[in-house]
Amino acid sequence: MAARGEDGLLRQALSHYIRLRMKKLIYFLAFFHLSVIAVVIFHGLDSVVHKGWWEKPLAFICSINYSIWQYGFFSPDVGKSSEVKIRVFEDGGSVKEYSTLNGFDFYTHHPESLNRFYGFKHHTATDTVFQDLCARSVATRMLNIHQDAWRVDYTMRSIHYPRISQFKPGAPVDTVAFYLTTFQLR
Amino acid sequence: MTLPTLAETQKHLKHFWEEPLSPEPLGLFRILISGFALLQAFLWLPDWLAFFGPDAWIQWEISKALNAAWHIHIREVYLLLHAAFGLTENQAVMAFFWFYVLSASGLLLGLYTRFWAFLTWLGHFIIMSSIPSFIYGVDIFLHIALFYLILMPSNKAYSLDRRLGIASGLPSWGVTLSLRVLQVHMCLVYLSAGYEKMLAPDWWNGNVLWRSLVQPDFRQYDLTWLAKFPWITMLLSWFTMLIETGYCIGMWIPKVRVFWLLGIISLHVGIMVFLGLGLFGTIMILLSISAFGFAAWKDVQRWIRKDRQLDSIPDFELDRASG
């Protein structure tokens, strides 16, 4: 009887000990998590993040919980916008034009879907390999939608809006075409 | 003024990280985030195939090429569902949509909460992996929140788990740690957002805000008349930097917490109305309410109670108290 009681006490003590250790471990992991966020968010690892064995583990953690992300909303790129313009040439000579400046309403059903093109344009504007792949992908989709089409032009333009002090009502906005490609079926 | 001793600092830190807190904010966090995931999903439904289908704007082969080895692309979901049930590509993409909606609904109800939290997170992970070029802030913050919901004891309040006795509603160190992690994370987010802005001269003179309001990516109304009154965008920029950078201080001071929360809400309502980023503004508001809403509400209740107590004291007693 006494031995059984001692066993029970021992088991209780052991489970209490394990629980305490687990609590400490969880607190440690939470502090580690917040510390990594703090260091990354304030650019503490910018110069070394792509230069060591930790690159992949950090990328993995980032895709799991996206905590390791820098949140400088609207800091670096606002004012430098871009436009994607697509021209679809159909049989019979008609040409249809689509531009992200007019919204992609021909394709999206909701403004929230439209907002996703901001990221898309930013991504394609900065990645030259991706520009080609995207242009081909978009052209394929256009040819699927427009069964009579035989040619698709895909143009990307950078747009730079004037500073508030330089703004003149009605003056044209500064644009530069930096990518142009044509797909032709004939 | 004397600096606190090491022992006092340790005591304060222990109190901060371990004082018993109500699990209600975590229950609210779960409901707000899962509700938001459902809202976003249904807004996305008419365009779902255009983003995720085999003939999407960015085709599977290209979006898959942007993935790391550990990502799970929608194409893999299709291969699995095709092998198991013979579904076509479009059917598999729509089946995935309903799987995501079902998971978020399970999370909302809070029955076997962590299981549904994991499935919702997994669904969102597949979404993020499948459209890497279309994701933006709203997806990132939703993903962070869903990851937290897997780990945090959010079933301790406002859940079927609680009602059926699967989870207790008692405060625990897990509740306190979870709430503190969420609060500190939000403080870091806003501190970095405000600090980054302060480093850019164009934020100080209002040009960034001006360009955001007039460029077609975000423009909702013709606000070019603001060019005649540059001080308006400048003051609004200063307000943005103040409210974001000061978030990590203001949210911990009971006397100003409510006003700071209202400030951050008004900032995001402004983003929703004038920049058209409705879902992004909404999730940021929901995260701040989850992290600090209960504390702010308690502050308000305390003020009301204090006012009532003062009202119940006869005037001559108040006069005597004030000397």
XYZ file of C-alpha atoms in Angstrom:
509
model
C 0.000 0.000 0.000
C 2.764 2.397 1.055
C 4.790 1.501 -2.052
C 1.779 2.294 -4.255
C 1.364 5.673 -2.523
C 5.036 6.467 -3.050
C 4.680 5.501 -6.718
C 1.774 7.906 -7.074
C 3.703 10.726 -5.412
C 6.722 10.061 -7.590
C 4.566 10.103 -10.726
C 2.956 13.375 -9.628
C 6.331 14.948 -8.919
C 7.655 13.778 -12.285
C 4.672 15.137 -14.199
C 4.944 18.448 -12.301
C 8.660 18.608 -13.178
C 7.963 17.894 -16.868
C 5.200 20.515 -16.929
C 7.549 23.109 -15.441
C 10.233 22.284 -18.017
C 7.686 22.462 -20.830
C 6.496 25.843 -19.578
C 10.067 27.145 -19.559
C 10.670 25.763 -23.058
C 7.496 27.388 -24.394
C 8.405 30.739 -22.829
C 11.896 30.436 -24.323
C 10.463 29.700 -27.790
C 8.080 32.666 -27.507
C 10.922 35.039 -26.566
C 13.088 33.624 -29.352
C 10.229 34.131 -31.828
C 9.718 37.763 -30.772
C 13.470 38.420 -30.750
C 13.884 37.117 -34.313
C 10.945 39.274 -35.440
C 12.454 42.330 -33.737
C 15.890 41.809 -35.292
C 14.583 41.106 -38.809
C 11.948 43.821 -38.785
C 14.520 46.480 -37.918
C 16.886 45.252 -40.651
C 19.334 43.768 -38.174
C 19.989 40.804 -40.448
C 19.713 42.481 -43.862
C 23.416 42.228 -44.669
C 23.787 38.602 -43.604
C 20.386 37.075 -44.235
C 21.327 35.658 -47.657
C 24.872 34.713 -46.788
C 24.811 31.723 -44.489
C 23.350 28.395 -43.527
C 20.455 30.235 -41.834
C 19.045 31.543 -45.129
C 16.887 28.478 -45.782
C 15.725 27.948 -42.188
C 14.680 31.629 -42.042
C 12.885 31.351 -45.382
C 11.147 28.237 -44.086
C 10.038 29.945 -40.853
C 8.872 32.909 -42.903
C 6.668 30.759 -45.104
C 5.234 28.992 -42.054
C 4.172 32.085 -40.139
C 5.325 35.143 -42.129
C 6.439 36.743 -38.870
C 9.840 37.481 -40.319
C 8.596 40.187 -42.594
C 9.404 43.854 -42.847
C 6.412 46.105 -42.461
C 7.388 49.485 -43.863
C 3.944 50.046 -45.356
C 4.059 52.465 -48.254
C 7.608 53.484 -47.484
C 9.904 52.872 -50.418
C 7.848 52.691 -53.610
C 4.848 54.922 -53.399
C 4.784 57.390 -56.259
C 6.615 54.978 -58.533
C 3.788 53.049 -60.052
C 3.555 50.945 -63.179
C 0.986 50.110 -65.779
C 0.385 46.893 -67.679
C -1.288 47.485 -71.021
C -2.566 44.621 -73.152
C -3.774 45.025 -76.732
C -5.640 42.134 -78.316
C -5.915 42.083 -82.141
C -8.914 40.106 -83.424
C -10.006 38.872 -86.831
C -11.812 41.607 -88.721
C -9.370 44.278 -87.579
C -10.800 45.081 -84.154
C -8.333 45.877 -81.351
C -9.253 45.625 -77.672
C -7.206 47.457 -75.070
C -6.915 46.618 -71.395
C -4.957 48.648 -68.910
C -4.359 48.268 -65.203
C -4.833 52.038 -64.957
C -8.486 51.574 -65.807
C -8.721 48.703 -63.398
C -8.778 45.119 -64.441
C -12.560 45.159 -64.123
C -12.843 43.148 -67.324
C -11.511 40.316 -65.277
C -12.040 40.903 -61.563
C -15.441 40.876 -59.903
C -14.429 42.764 -56.807
C -12.106 45.698 -55.982
C -10.308 43.483 -53.459
C -9.231 41.160 -56.291
C -8.093 44.234 -58.179
C -5.826 45.232 -55.266
C -3.831 42.054 -55.848
C -2.531 43.511 -59.111
C -0.520 46.057 -57.176
C 1.685 43.243 -55.881
C 1.682 41.600 -59.296
C 2.910 44.748 -61.042
C 5.519 45.374 -58.399
C 6.755 41.797 -58.698
C 6.888 41.813 -62.479
C 8.491 45.254 -62.637
C 11.460 44.166 -60.556
C 12.057 40.627 -61.833
C 13.104 40.458 -65.493
C 12.783 36.672 -65.833
C 9.346 36.826 -64.286
C 8.333 39.593 -66.737
C 8.754 37.223 -69.694
C 6.986 34.344 -68.007
C 4.094 36.559 -66.891
C 3.696 38.152 -70.286
C 3.436 34.696 -71.889
C 0.997 33.526 -69.241
C -1.207 36.599 -69.641
C -1.106 36.352 -73.432
C -2.177 32.694 -73.255
C -5.117 33.637 -71.038
C -6.115 36.439 -73.421
C -5.992 34.082 -76.379
C -8.176 31.630 -74.473
C -10.725 34.371 -73.699
C -10.653 35.906 -77.196
C -11.017 32.935 -79.509
C -10.712 35.168 -82.627
C -7.521 36.873 -81.505
C -4.326 36.409 -83.473
C -1.988 38.874 -81.791
C -1.407 40.138 -78.224
C 0.827 43.094 -77.302
C 1.951 43.300 -73.686
C 3.535 46.533 -72.472
C 4.763 47.592 -69.045
C 5.233 51.285 -68.278
C 6.652 52.931 -65.229
C 4.737 55.968 -64.031
C 6.206 58.642 -61.857
C 3.786 61.002 -60.212
C 4.931 64.556 -59.523
C 5.614 65.869 -56.054
C 2.807 67.903 -54.528
C 4.709 71.159 -55.187
C 5.295 70.266 -58.868
C 1.754 69.155 -59.633
C -0.004 70.992 -62.450
C -3.649 70.116 -63.089
C -4.105 68.498 -66.517
C -0.375 68.067 -67.168
C 0.556 64.625 -68.559
C 2.098 62.196 -66.109
C 5.664 61.049 -66.768
C 5.635 57.474 -68.166
C 8.390 55.270 -69.610
C 7.763 51.941 -71.397
C 10.332 49.503 -70.071
C 9.024 46.208 -71.380
C 7.242 45.373 -74.609
C 6.554 42.031 -76.190
C 4.262 40.756 -78.932
C 2.745 37.312 -79.413
C 1.485 36.406 -82.838
C -0.300 33.259 -84.002
C 0.177 33.896 -87.722
C 13.629 59.497 -9.351
C 15.381 56.196 -8.599
C 15.917 53.402 -11.065
C 14.168 50.128 -10.221
C 16.384 47.458 -8.745
C 17.078 44.196 -10.552
C 14.709 42.377 -8.197
C 11.940 44.921 -8.891
C 12.478 44.654 -12.647
C 12.295 40.863 -12.436
C 9.090 41.150 -10.409
C 7.532 43.495 -12.974
C 8.563 41.253 -15.868
C 7.192 38.169 -14.109
C 3.952 40.003 -13.453
C 3.744 41.162 -17.096
C 4.289 37.677 -18.550
C 2.502 35.590 -15.922
C -0.326 37.590 -14.303
C -3.620 35.704 -14.797
C -5.583 37.222 -17.679
C -9.045 36.470 -18.999
C -9.095 34.192 -22.084
C -11.873 36.336 -23.621
C -9.522 38.380 -25.867
C -8.199 35.139 -27.396
C -11.746 33.900 -28.038
C -12.539 37.217 -29.704
C -9.291 36.956 -31.726
C -10.370 33.530 -33.037
C -13.853 34.727 -34.009
C -12.610 37.897 -35.712
C -9.852 36.165 -37.679
C -11.888 33.157 -38.816
C -14.785 35.468 -39.703
C -12.384 37.602 -41.694
C -10.987 34.524 -43.513
C -14.547 33.568 -44.490
C -15.375 37.091 -45.665
C -12.208 37.228 -47.769
C -12.905 33.790 -49.250
C -16.452 34.672 -50.328
C -15.325 37.983 -51.828
C -12.753 36.003 -53.763
C -15.169 33.305 -54.949
C -16.187 34.872 -58.311
C -12.489 35.259 -59.214
C -11.279 32.049 -57.566
C -10.623 30.131 -60.817
C -9.004 33.179 -62.417
C -6.431 33.201 -59.611
C -6.075 29.501 -58.843
C -7.380 27.608 -61.873
C -5.163 25.869 -64.416
C -5.765 28.733 -66.884
C -5.225 31.474 -64.311
C -3.422 34.692 -65.154
C -0.252 33.112 -63.891
C -0.307 29.498 -64.950
C 0.510 26.696 -62.565
C 3.867 25.903 -64.147
C 5.078 29.476 -63.570
C 3.718 29.990 -60.056
C 5.032 26.547 -59.115
C 8.481 27.556 -60.344
C 8.459 30.412 -57.812
C 7.896 27.990 -54.908
C 10.482 26.682 -52.479
C 10.739 22.934 -51.879
C 8.443 23.054 -48.826
C 5.578 24.984 -50.436
C 2.375 23.175 -51.326
C 0.991 24.337 -54.656
C -2.635 24.006 -55.748
C -1.414 21.672 -58.509
C -0.431 19.169 -55.819
C -3.923 19.434 -54.351
C -5.318 18.691 -57.812
C -3.017 15.678 -58.272
C -4.118 14.313 -54.891
C -7.847 14.858 -55.518
C -7.565 13.538 -59.058
C -5.872 10.357 -57.872
C -8.335 9.869 -55.005
C -11.658 10.946 -56.569
C -10.938 11.508 -60.262
C -11.689 15.272 -60.037
C -10.841 17.535 -62.966
C -8.546 20.527 -62.480
C -11.374 23.057 -62.078
C -13.331 20.734 -59.784
C -10.261 20.223 -57.583
C -9.683 23.992 -57.337
C -13.309 24.534 -56.287
C -13.165 21.600 -53.847
C -10.151 23.271 -52.271
C -12.170 26.484 -51.895
C -14.903 24.649 -49.961
C -12.304 22.841 -47.859
C -10.907 26.236 -46.845
C -14.392 27.601 -46.066
C -15.248 24.493 -44.019
C -12.007 24.778 -42.027
C -12.543 28.476 -41.283
C -16.143 27.725 -40.226
C -14.912 24.998 -37.849
C -12.450 27.497 -36.406
C -15.197 30.087 -36.012
C -17.388 27.665 -34.055
C -14.459 26.523 -31.949
C -15.134 22.794 -31.787
C -11.823 20.919 -31.647
C -10.429 24.350 -32.335
C -6.749 23.575 -32.888
C -7.577 20.919 -35.497
C -9.603 23.424 -37.544
C -7.032 26.145 -36.929
C -4.377 23.877 -38.413
C -6.537 23.058 -41.459
C -7.365 26.740 -42.035
C -3.681 27.633 -41.754
C -2.833 24.785 -44.162
C -5.443 26.017 -46.649
C -4.035 29.521 -46.407
C -0.501 28.165 -46.794
C -1.577 26.548 -50.087
C -3.172 29.851 -51.175
C 0.053 31.749 -50.405
C 2.150 29.116 -52.213
C -0.085 29.078 -55.287
C -0.236 32.826 -56.025
C 3.125 34.171 -54.781
C 2.984 37.156 -57.120
C -0.494 38.260 -56.008
C -0.115 38.242 -52.244
C 0.097 41.464 -50.236
C -0.180 42.711 -46.658
C -3.645 41.326 -45.978
C -2.507 37.749 -46.713
C 0.628 38.110 -44.639
C -1.230 39.310 -41.539
C -3.942 36.685 -41.953
C -1.269 33.996 -42.170
C 0.454 35.263 -39.013
C -2.880 35.263 -37.163
C -3.817 31.754 -38.345
C -0.431 30.429 -37.253
C -0.989 31.914 -33.789
C -4.448 30.350 -33.610
C -2.921 26.871 -33.973
C -0.767 27.461 -30.906
C -2.840 29.773 -28.709
C -5.602 28.476 -26.408
C -8.271 30.461 -28.236
C -10.927 27.827 -27.432
C -11.086 28.935 -23.789
C -13.742 31.554 -24.579
C -16.706 31.919 -26.919
C -16.289 28.401 -28.324
C -18.130 25.095 -28.505
C -15.079 23.527 -26.854
C -15.787 25.732 -23.830
C -19.517 25.045 -23.888
C -19.054 21.269 -24.110
C -16.432 21.253 -21.375
C -13.559 20.252 -23.676
C -11.695 23.410 -22.618
C -11.834 25.267 -19.324
C -12.455 28.995 -19.250
C -9.935 29.591 -16.499
C -6.976 31.928 -16.920
C -3.674 30.138 -17.402
C -0.062 31.012 -18.134
C -0.717 29.918 -21.743
C -3.441 32.572 -22.084
C -1.209 35.295 -20.660
C 1.774 34.324 -22.796
C -0.397 34.155 -25.941
C -1.953 37.552 -25.379
C 1.413 39.142 -24.571
C 3.019 37.637 -27.700
C 0.198 39.038 -29.839
C 0.449 42.453 -28.157
C 4.246 42.660 -28.427
C 4.100 41.491 -32.061
C 1.618 44.248 -32.924
C 3.823 46.810 -31.159
C 6.846 45.661 -33.197
C 4.849 45.836 -36.432
C 3.691 49.408 -35.841
C 7.009 50.579 -34.417
C 8.819 49.340 -37.528
C 6.152 50.776 -39.853
C 6.387 54.186 -38.167
C 10.174 54.120 -37.901
C 10.594 53.256 -41.620
C 8.369 56.144 -42.542
C 10.327 58.548 -40.339
C 13.504 57.705 -42.268
C 11.946 58.861 -45.547
C 11.963 62.682 -46.089
C 8.917 62.358 -48.349
C 6.890 61.196 -45.363
C 7.787 64.351 -43.444
C 6.677 66.710 -46.235
C 3.524 64.751 -47.099
C 4.581 63.680 -50.610
C 4.154 59.938 -50.002
C 0.606 60.410 -48.802
C -0.124 62.771 -51.692
C 1.125 60.237 -54.244
C -0.771 57.388 -52.587
C -3.979 59.395 -52.805
C -3.619 60.445 -56.450
C -1.939 57.499 -58.188
C -4.332 55.137 -59.981
C -3.288 52.048 -58.021
C -5.044 53.327 -54.936
C -7.007 56.394 -56.055
C -10.669 56.276 -55.045
C -11.639 59.933 -55.403
C -10.172 62.910 -57.234
C -8.117 64.491 -54.477
C -5.781 66.505 -56.697
C -7.226 69.658 -55.048
C -4.991 68.737 -52.107
C -2.104 70.231 -54.121
C -3.471 73.671 -53.126
C -3.298 72.776 -49.438
C -0.048 70.801 -48.968
C -0.230 71.249 -45.195
C -3.178 68.808 -45.094
C -1.169 65.839 -46.428
C 1.783 66.923 -44.290
C -0.295 66.931 -41.086
C -1.918 63.614 -41.988
C 1.550 62.113 -42.583
C 2.719 63.349 -39.195
C -0.402 61.891 -37.586
C 0.335 58.529 -39.277
C 3.943 58.497 -38.074
C 2.940 59.545 -34.552
C 0.161 57.010 -34.178
C 2.259 54.150 -35.584
C 5.531 54.858 -33.818
C 3.805 55.685 -30.540
C 1.584 52.573 -30.644
C 4.080 50.617 -28.535
C 3.856 53.259 -25.788
C 0.279 54.503 -26.067
C -1.255 51.047 -25.926
C 0.300 50.361 -22.504
C -0.885 53.559 -20.801
C -4.438 53.066 -19.502
C -5.264 56.783 -19.726
C -4.498 57.050 -23.446
C -5.030 53.459 -24.668
C -8.607 54.037 -25.866
C -7.598 57.156 -27.779
C -4.631 55.389 -29.336
C -6.824 52.485 -30.379
C -9.330 54.924 -31.881
C -6.418 56.671 -33.624
C -5.167 53.446 -35.199
C -8.721 52.486 -36.197
C -9.273 55.877 -37.838
C -5.940 55.532 -39.650
C -7.000 52.207 -41.144
C -10.512 53.427 -41.917
C -8.772 56.221 -43.865
C -6.744 53.596 -45.766
C -9.937 51.669 -46.508
C -11.904 54.679 -47.726
C -9.249 56.725 -49.545
C -6.865 54.012 -50.794
C -9.453 51.298 -51.402
C -7.593 48.698 -49.345
C -10.691 47.492 -47.515
C -9.582 44.032 -46.437
C -6.127 45.217 -45.447
C -7.569 48.003 -43.301
C -10.070 45.586 -41.779
C -7.543 42.958 -40.717
C -5.261 45.564 -39.156
C -8.198 46.935 -37.146
C -9.218 43.414 -36.078
C -5.677 42.587 -34.942
C -5.439 45.730 -32.828
C -8.874 45.081 -31.322
C -7.847 41.479 -30.537
C -4.620 42.574 -28.894
C -5.755 45.652 -26.984
C -9.530 45.933 -27.394
C -10.400 44.222 -24.116
C -7.910 46.269 -22.128
C -9.286 49.458 -23.721
C -12.862 48.384 -22.982
C -11.924 47.738 -19.351
C -10.410 51.231 -19.164
C -13.698 52.689 -20.399
C -15.690 50.624 -17.887
C -13.370 51.781 -15.099
C -13.937 55.438 -16.063
C -17.692 54.973 -16.172
C -17.609 53.277 -12.744
C -15.472 56.072 -11.345
C -17.862 58.695 -12.748
C -20.847 56.882 -11.215
C -19.074 56.652 -7.878
C -18.337 60.382 -8.046
C -21.985 61.035 -8.956
C -23.134 59.074 -5.935
C -21.003 61.143 -3.573
C -22.817 64.284 -2.351
C -21.359 67.541 -3.622
C -20.206 68.706 -0.189
C -18.124 65.479 0.173
C -16.434 66.178 -3.193
C -15.735 69.765 -2.147
C -14.135 68.503 1.050
C -12.071 65.908 -0.853
C -10.772 68.499 -3.305
C -9.800 70.715 -0.380
